[in-house]
Structure formats: structure tokens, C-alpha cells
Amino acid sequence: MIRIASSPARVLVLLSVLALAGCGFHLRDRIALPSDAPPVRVLSSTPYSTLVTLLERNLRNAGAKLAEEDGEGKYPEDVLRLEVLSERWGDLPIAIDQAGRAQEFSLRYATVFTAVLSDGTVLVPQQSVELARDYVSPPQDATGTSTEREILAEELRREMAASILRRLDSVVRADPSRARPSHPVPDAPGAPIDATGVPGVQDTPEVPEVPETPAEIPQAGES
């Protein structure tokens, strides 16, 4: 239900943004990959994805081995492919002012990912992760809104990377032997697909500009 935005609500959102900006999301322990598990290669359907960079950094920090290119720019055949198949962003208006203009939005971020071994064994079945953060966007303060939104978008990326790795970690901890391929095959990254079941979000690698009116904003489902 759309509600009227108030000044106290804006203050609370800004305080939340400052608090979120100073914290990160990390695995509590080292990731549970066996010592003889193949190195991990992170792939994405989105060119120059910031999420890939965050995933690689978090994997290193959690003690996982990353696949490295050789002198010819090729990766080893025996790898664990962590594939980000889709990244989507969207905005949903959740508050309006007395003039009927959108004042507060919910920023939505959704991804679809999977993890596959070199022999074709699916370690983590294809699944989606959806996150959301609310922000205030008064029409007369576009500059402040842009800064606030960028901070929230970066926080969502960090949380998304941690959420994906937590899911990978939980699968491996349940049965560490599943992380060892039985018959390695040449590396063949999966083809990108759309994030099914994630309505109302825009298919774009960049954070979209803040819409000016609710009519220009795609409707998003519950996160």
C-alpha cells in the first residue's frame, strides 16, 4: 500500500544508509570446499560485472582457490564454475507526497546463479536471490537522492555476493564430496538466461536512474 512520506522517515532512512555503508557481509568461517576441490572460476552474463569482482574477492578471503589464466589466456579444464546467469535492477514506489508524486522507493536487486563442476555435475541448482532496500527521493533533491541510492546499490551488491557464497557453502558443508568432479570435461560456460519468477525488474547491468513518476516504474514482486 502506498503511503505518504514524512520527514522523520527520511531521517531514519539516511541514518540507515550511513550505518549500512560502514558494514560488510562476510562468511563467518572459511568456505567449506575440500582441499582437493578444483579452483573456482566466476562467470557472469553481464560484462564487467561488479558482482563478479566481489564474489572473487570474498572467495579469496574465505580461503577458496580461484582459477587463473595461463600464458595463453586459457583457464584450466578442471574448475568449479560459479555462474551468475542474470542480474536485474528495479524500483518500486512505496510512498507519495500530497501532490501524488513518488517520494520513497524500494530498490530491488535480483540475480540467478548456479554452480557446476567440470564433469557437468550441478553442485548448486539454478536459483534466484532477491534483495531490496528502501530510499527517499524527494523531487526537489535529485542530487542527494542519487548519492543515497548509489550507497544502497553498492550495499546490495555486497550482500548479494555474500548470500550467493553462503548458499554455495551450505551445499558443500552438507556433502563435501560433491565438490570433487569424477570425470573432468573441457570448460564451457553456461549460456545466459532470464531471471524467471522475478517480475517487474529491469534487465540491465547498471543501476537505473531514479524514475520521476510511479507510471514509469516497473512493478516488482515481493522480495
mmCIF file of C-alpha atoms in Angstrom:
data_model
loop_
_atom_site.group_PDB
_atom_site.id
_atom_site.type_symbol
_atom_site.label_atom_id
_atom_site.label_comp_id
_atom_site.label_asym_id
_atom_site.label_seq_id
_atom_site.Cartn_x
_atom_site.Cartn_y
_atom_site.Cartn_z
ATOM 1 C CA MET A 1 0.000 0.000 0.000
ATOM 2 C CA ILE A 2 1.433 3.399 -0.967
ATOM 3 C CA ARG A 3 1.846 5.790 1.961
ATOM 4 C CA ILE A 4 2.695 9.455 2.449
ATOM 5 C CA ALA A 5 6.386 10.095 3.089
ATOM 6 C CA SER A 6 7.352 12.123 6.176
ATOM 7 C CA SER A 7 10.466 13.970 7.323
ATOM 8 C CA PRO A 8 11.170 11.525 10.195
ATOM 9 C CA ALA A 9 11.055 8.677 7.681
ATOM 10 C CA ARG A 10 13.693 10.409 5.566
ATOM 11 C CA VAL A 11 15.924 10.905 8.605
ATOM 12 C CA LEU A 12 15.645 7.235 9.539
ATOM 13 C CA VAL A 13 16.469 6.122 6.005
ATOM 14 C CA LEU A 14 19.527 8.374 5.842
ATOM 15 C CA LEU A 15 20.769 7.066 9.199
ATOM 16 C CA SER A 16 20.280 3.514 7.949
ATOM 17 C CA VAL A 17 22.249 4.289 4.791
ATOM 18 C CA LEU A 18 25.183 5.627 6.816
ATOM 19 C CA ALA A 19 25.144 2.565 9.040
ATOM 20 C CA LEU A 20 24.985 0.173 6.080
ATOM 21 C CA ALA A 21 27.801 1.945 4.284
ATOM 22 C CA GLY A 22 30.188 1.146 7.102
ATOM 23 C CA CYS A 23 29.490 -2.559 7.333
ATOM 24 C CA GLY A 24 30.058 -5.521 5.060
ATOM 25 C CA PHE A 25 28.795 -9.062 4.729
ATOM 26 C CA HIS A 26 31.243 -11.887 5.259
ATOM 27 C CA LEU A 27 31.168 -15.637 5.739
ATOM 28 C CA ARG A 28 31.684 -16.408 9.420
ATOM 29 C CA ASP A 29 34.232 -19.144 8.629
ATOM 30 C CA ARG A 30 36.336 -20.321 5.730
ATOM 31 C CA ILE A 31 34.290 -21.719 2.876
ATOM 32 C CA ALA A 32 33.911 -25.496 3.213
ATOM 33 C CA LEU A 33 35.487 -26.572 -0.100
ATOM 34 C CA PRO A 34 37.690 -29.701 0.309
ATOM 35 C CA SER A 35 41.442 -29.203 -0.058
ATOM 36 C CA ASP A 36 41.425 -31.278 -3.260
ATOM 37 C CA ALA A 37 38.447 -29.439 -4.775
ATOM 38 C CA PRO A 38 39.116 -27.749 -8.145
ATOM 39 C CA PRO A 39 39.690 -23.980 -8.290
ATOM 40 C CA VAL A 40 36.661 -21.748 -8.696
ATOM 41 C CA ARG A 41 36.005 -19.701 -11.821
ATOM 42 C CA VAL A 42 33.365 -16.963 -11.529
ATOM 43 C CA LEU A 43 31.433 -16.190 -14.725
ATOM 44 C CA SER A 44 28.685 -13.686 -15.496
ATOM 45 C CA SER A 45 26.356 -12.882 -18.380
ATOM 46 C CA THR A 46 26.880 -9.183 -17.518
ATOM 47 C CA PRO A 47 30.128 -7.703 -18.939
ATOM 48 C CA TYR A 48 32.419 -6.088 -16.347
ATOM 49 C CA SER A 49 30.085 -7.129 -13.534
ATOM 50 C CA THR A 50 30.956 -5.628 -10.145
ATOM 51 C CA LEU A 51 29.288 -8.659 -8.557
ATOM 52 C CA VAL A 52 31.923 -10.947 -10.123
ATOM 53 C CA THR A 53 34.696 -8.849 -8.581
ATOM 54 C CA LEU A 54 33.032 -9.043 -5.164
ATOM 55 C CA LEU A 55 32.499 -12.804 -5.454
ATOM 56 C CA GLU A 56 36.153 -13.378 -6.371
ATOM 57 C CA ARG A 57 37.373 -11.207 -3.503
ATOM 58 C CA ASN A 58 35.074 -12.910 -0.986
ATOM 59 C CA LEU A 59 36.140 -16.354 -2.208
ATOM 60 C CA ARG A 60 39.805 -15.472 -1.687
ATOM 61 C CA ASN A 61 39.063 -14.105 1.771
ATOM 62 C CA ALA A 62 37.171 -17.305 2.612
ATOM 63 C CA GLY A 63 40.132 -19.488 1.627
ATOM 64 C CA ALA A 64 38.953 -20.788 -1.761
ATOM 65 C CA LYS A 65 41.284 -21.243 -4.730
ATOM 66 C CA LEU A 66 40.474 -19.228 -7.845
ATOM 67 C CA ALA A 67 41.160 -20.437 -11.370
ATOM 68 C CA GLU A 68 43.944 -18.448 -13.052
ATOM 69 C CA GLU A 69 44.598 -17.849 -16.729
ATOM 70 C CA ASP A 70 47.755 -19.334 -18.215
ATOM 71 C CA GLY A 71 50.158 -17.516 -20.533
ATOM 72 C CA GLU A 72 47.802 -18.046 -23.470
ATOM 73 C CA GLY A 73 44.783 -16.616 -21.662
ATOM 74 C CA LYS A 74 43.203 -20.022 -21.106
ATOM 75 C CA TYR A 75 41.717 -21.418 -17.907
ATOM 76 C CA PRO A 76 42.256 -24.983 -16.647
ATOM 77 C CA GLU A 77 39.636 -27.516 -17.667
ATOM 78 C CA ASP A 78 39.083 -28.848 -14.146
ATOM 79 C CA VAL A 79 37.257 -25.959 -12.425
ATOM 80 C CA LEU A 80 34.144 -25.292 -10.383
ATOM 81 C CA ARG A 81 32.120 -22.767 -12.397
ATOM 82 C CA LEU A 82 30.129 -20.298 -10.317
ATOM 83 C CA GLU A 83 27.891 -18.752 -12.975
ATOM 84 C CA VAL A 84 25.824 -15.593 -12.500
ATOM 85 C CA LEU A 85 23.238 -16.070 -15.235
ATOM 86 C CA SER A 86 21.283 -12.854 -14.759
ATOM 87 C CA GLU A 87 21.415 -9.556 -12.833
ATOM 88 C CA ARG A 88 18.385 -7.254 -12.672
ATOM 89 C CA TRP A 89 17.563 -3.934 -11.004
ATOM 90 C CA GLY A 90 14.232 -2.220 -10.464
ATOM 91 C CA ASP A 91 12.427 0.484 -8.474
ATOM 92 C CA LEU A 92 9.009 0.286 -6.819
ATOM 93 C CA PRO A 93 7.264 3.408 -5.440
ATOM 94 C CA ILE A 94 6.114 2.933 -1.847
ATOM 95 C CA ALA A 95 5.233 6.500 -0.758
ATOM 96 C CA ILE A 96 3.847 9.654 -2.360
ATOM 97 C CA ASP A 97 3.519 13.300 -1.337
ATOM 98 C CA GLN A 98 0.356 15.431 -1.220
ATOM 99 C CA ALA A 99 0.739 16.188 -4.932
ATOM 100 C CA GLY A 100 0.776 12.495 -5.825
ATOM 101 C CA ARG A 101 4.482 12.430 -6.721
ATOM 102 C CA ALA A 102 6.614 9.449 -5.699
ATOM 103 C CA GLN A 103 8.703 10.304 -2.634
ATOM 104 C CA GLU A 104 10.008 6.936 -1.479
ATOM 105 C CA PHE A 105 11.066 3.850 -3.440
ATOM 106 C CA SER A 106 12.128 0.276 -2.871
ATOM 107 C CA LEU A 107 15.313 -0.571 -4.777
ATOM 108 C CA ARG A 108 15.180 -4.210 -5.928
ATOM 109 C CA TYR A 109 18.137 -6.353 -6.980
ATOM 110 C CA ALA A 110 17.737 -9.909 -8.266
ATOM 111 C CA THR A 111 20.159 -12.481 -9.619
ATOM 112 C CA VAL A 112 20.026 -16.031 -10.928
ATOM 113 C CA PHE A 113 23.077 -18.242 -10.370
ATOM 114 C CA THR A 114 24.269 -21.833 -10.426
ATOM 115 C CA ALA A 115 27.440 -23.783 -9.642
ATOM 116 C CA VAL A 116 28.603 -26.568 -11.967
ATOM 117 C CA LEU A 117 31.625 -28.880 -11.877
ATOM 118 C CA SER A 118 33.785 -29.603 -14.920
ATOM 119 C CA ASP A 119 32.183 -33.030 -15.422
ATOM 120 C CA GLY A 120 28.732 -31.438 -15.699
ATOM 121 C CA THR A 121 27.649 -32.210 -12.144
ATOM 122 C CA VAL A 122 25.358 -29.460 -10.855
ATOM 123 C CA LEU A 123 26.610 -28.570 -7.389
ATOM 124 C CA VAL A 124 24.095 -25.757 -6.785
ATOM 125 C CA PRO A 125 20.937 -25.909 -8.936
ATOM 126 C CA GLN A 126 19.883 -22.736 -10.725
ATOM 127 C CA GLN A 127 18.193 -20.434 -8.219
ATOM 128 C CA SER A 128 17.359 -16.783 -7.718
ATOM 129 C CA VAL A 129 18.238 -14.364 -4.924
ATOM 130 C CA GLU A 130 16.197 -11.173 -4.450
ATOM 131 C CA LEU A 131 17.136 -8.263 -2.171
ATOM 132 C CA ALA A 132 15.562 -4.859 -1.518
ATOM 133 C CA ARG A 133 16.321 -1.564 0.224
ATOM 134 C CA ASP A 134 14.074 1.484 0.651
ATOM 135 C CA TYR A 135 15.194 5.054 -0.050
ATOM 136 C CA VAL A 136 13.635 8.525 -0.037
ATOM 137 C CA SER A 137 13.553 10.506 -3.291
ATOM 138 C CA PRO A 138 12.016 13.990 -2.982
ATOM 139 C CA PRO A 139 11.592 15.536 -6.464
ATOM 140 C CA GLN A 140 13.415 18.717 -5.404
ATOM 141 C CA ASP A 141 16.561 16.892 -4.180
ATOM 142 C CA ALA A 142 17.789 14.788 -7.099
ATOM 143 C CA THR A 143 21.484 15.080 -6.145
ATOM 144 C CA GLY A 144 21.006 13.819 -2.611
ATOM 145 C CA THR A 145 18.785 11.007 -3.830
ATOM 146 C CA SER A 146 21.397 9.866 -6.353
ATOM 147 C CA THR A 147 24.095 9.638 -3.669
ATOM 148 C CA GLU A 148 21.838 7.757 -1.278
ATOM 149 C CA ARG A 149 20.787 5.356 -3.992
ATOM 150 C CA GLU A 150 24.353 4.626 -5.079
ATOM 151 C CA ILE A 151 25.283 3.740 -1.497
ATOM 152 C CA LEU A 152 22.317 1.381 -1.242
ATOM 153 C CA ALA A 153 23.126 -0.224 -4.609
ATOM 154 C CA GLU A 154 26.701 -0.926 -3.520
ATOM 155 C CA GLU A 155 25.444 -2.400 -0.259
ATOM 156 C CA LEU A 156 23.022 -4.632 -2.155
ATOM 157 C CA ARG A 157 25.867 -5.910 -4.344
ATOM 158 C CA ARG A 158 27.939 -6.786 -1.269
ATOM 159 C CA GLU A 159 25.012 -8.539 0.369
ATOM 160 C CA MET A 160 24.231 -10.398 -2.859
ATOM 161 C CA ALA A 161 27.801 -11.715 -3.117
ATOM 162 C CA ALA A 162 27.684 -12.906 0.487
ATOM 163 C CA SER A 163 24.270 -14.517 0.009
ATOM 164 C CA ILE A 164 25.407 -16.463 -3.056
ATOM 165 C CA LEU A 165 28.522 -17.739 -1.269
ATOM 166 C CA ARG A 166 26.507 -18.715 1.815
ATOM 167 C CA ARG A 167 24.295 -20.893 -0.391
ATOM 168 C CA LEU A 168 27.336 -22.468 -2.034
ATOM 169 C CA ASP A 169 28.942 -23.032 1.368
ATOM 170 C CA SER A 170 25.829 -24.687 2.831
ATOM 171 C CA VAL A 171 25.645 -27.169 -0.071
ATOM 172 C CA VAL A 172 29.317 -28.113 0.244
ATOM 173 C CA ARG A 173 29.141 -28.465 4.034
ATOM 174 C CA ALA A 174 26.220 -30.862 3.688
ATOM 175 C CA ASP A 175 28.325 -33.188 1.469
ATOM 176 C CA PRO A 176 31.957 -32.100 0.787
ATOM 177 C CA SER A 177 32.484 -34.997 -1.650
ATOM 178 C CA ARG A 178 30.075 -33.347 -4.118
ATOM 179 C CA ALA A 179 32.666 -30.607 -4.769
ATOM 180 C CA ARG A 180 35.029 -33.137 -6.422
ATOM 181 C CA PRO A 181 34.358 -33.880 -10.114
ATOM 182 C CA SER A 182 34.555 -37.512 -11.202
ATOM 183 C CA HIS A 183 35.263 -37.064 -14.918
ATOM 184 C CA PRO A 184 36.546 -33.557 -15.845
ATOM 185 C CA VAL A 185 35.490 -32.158 -19.212
ATOM 186 C CA PRO A 186 36.564 -29.012 -21.059
ATOM 187 C CA ASP A 187 35.352 -25.760 -19.586
ATOM 188 C CA ALA A 188 32.153 -24.495 -21.243
ATOM 189 C CA PRO A 189 30.431 -21.584 -19.536
ATOM 190 C CA GLY A 190 26.661 -21.764 -19.463
ATOM 191 C CA ALA A 191 24.565 -19.535 -21.686
ATOM 192 C CA PRO A 192 22.873 -16.553 -20.067
ATOM 193 C CA ILE A 193 19.179 -16.818 -19.343
ATOM 194 C CA ASP A 194 16.476 -14.553 -17.967
ATOM 195 C CA ALA A 195 15.634 -14.464 -14.269
ATOM 196 C CA THR A 196 12.277 -16.212 -14.319
ATOM 197 C CA GLY A 197 9.989 -15.580 -11.422
ATOM 198 C CA VAL A 198 11.349 -12.066 -10.789
ATOM 199 C CA PRO A 199 8.609 -9.736 -12.050
ATOM 200 C CA GLY A 200 8.915 -6.037 -12.655
ATOM 201 C CA VAL A 201 12.683 -5.557 -12.638
ATOM 202 C CA GLN A 202 14.760 -4.170 -15.479
ATOM 203 C CA ASP A 203 17.347 -6.294 -17.265
ATOM 204 C CA THR A 204 20.427 -4.052 -17.131
ATOM 205 C CA PRO A 205 23.908 -4.342 -15.618
ATOM 206 C CA GLU A 206 23.896 -0.755 -14.380
ATOM 207 C CA VAL A 207 21.787 0.779 -11.621
ATOM 208 C CA PRO A 208 18.942 2.590 -13.426
ATOM 209 C CA GLU A 209 18.197 6.285 -12.940
ATOM 210 C CA VAL A 210 15.542 7.205 -10.402
ATOM 211 C CA PRO A 211 12.169 7.462 -12.161
ATOM 212 C CA GLU A 212 10.264 10.752 -11.829
ATOM 213 C CA THR A 213 6.762 9.318 -11.663
ATOM 214 C CA PRO A 214 5.286 5.996 -10.494
ATOM 215 C CA ALA A 215 3.956 5.356 -14.003
ATOM 216 C CA GLU A 216 7.489 4.979 -15.334
ATOM 217 C CA ILE A 217 8.482 2.367 -12.761
ATOM 218 C CA PRO A 218 8.020 -1.371 -13.391
ATOM 219 C CA GLN A 219 6.076 -3.221 -10.743
ATOM 220 C CA ALA A 220 8.163 -5.614 -8.674
ATOM 221 C CA GLY A 221 7.138 -8.658 -6.686
ATOM 222 C CA GLU A 222 7.793 -9.262 -3.013
ATOM 223 C CA SER A 223 11.473 -9.821 -2.143
#
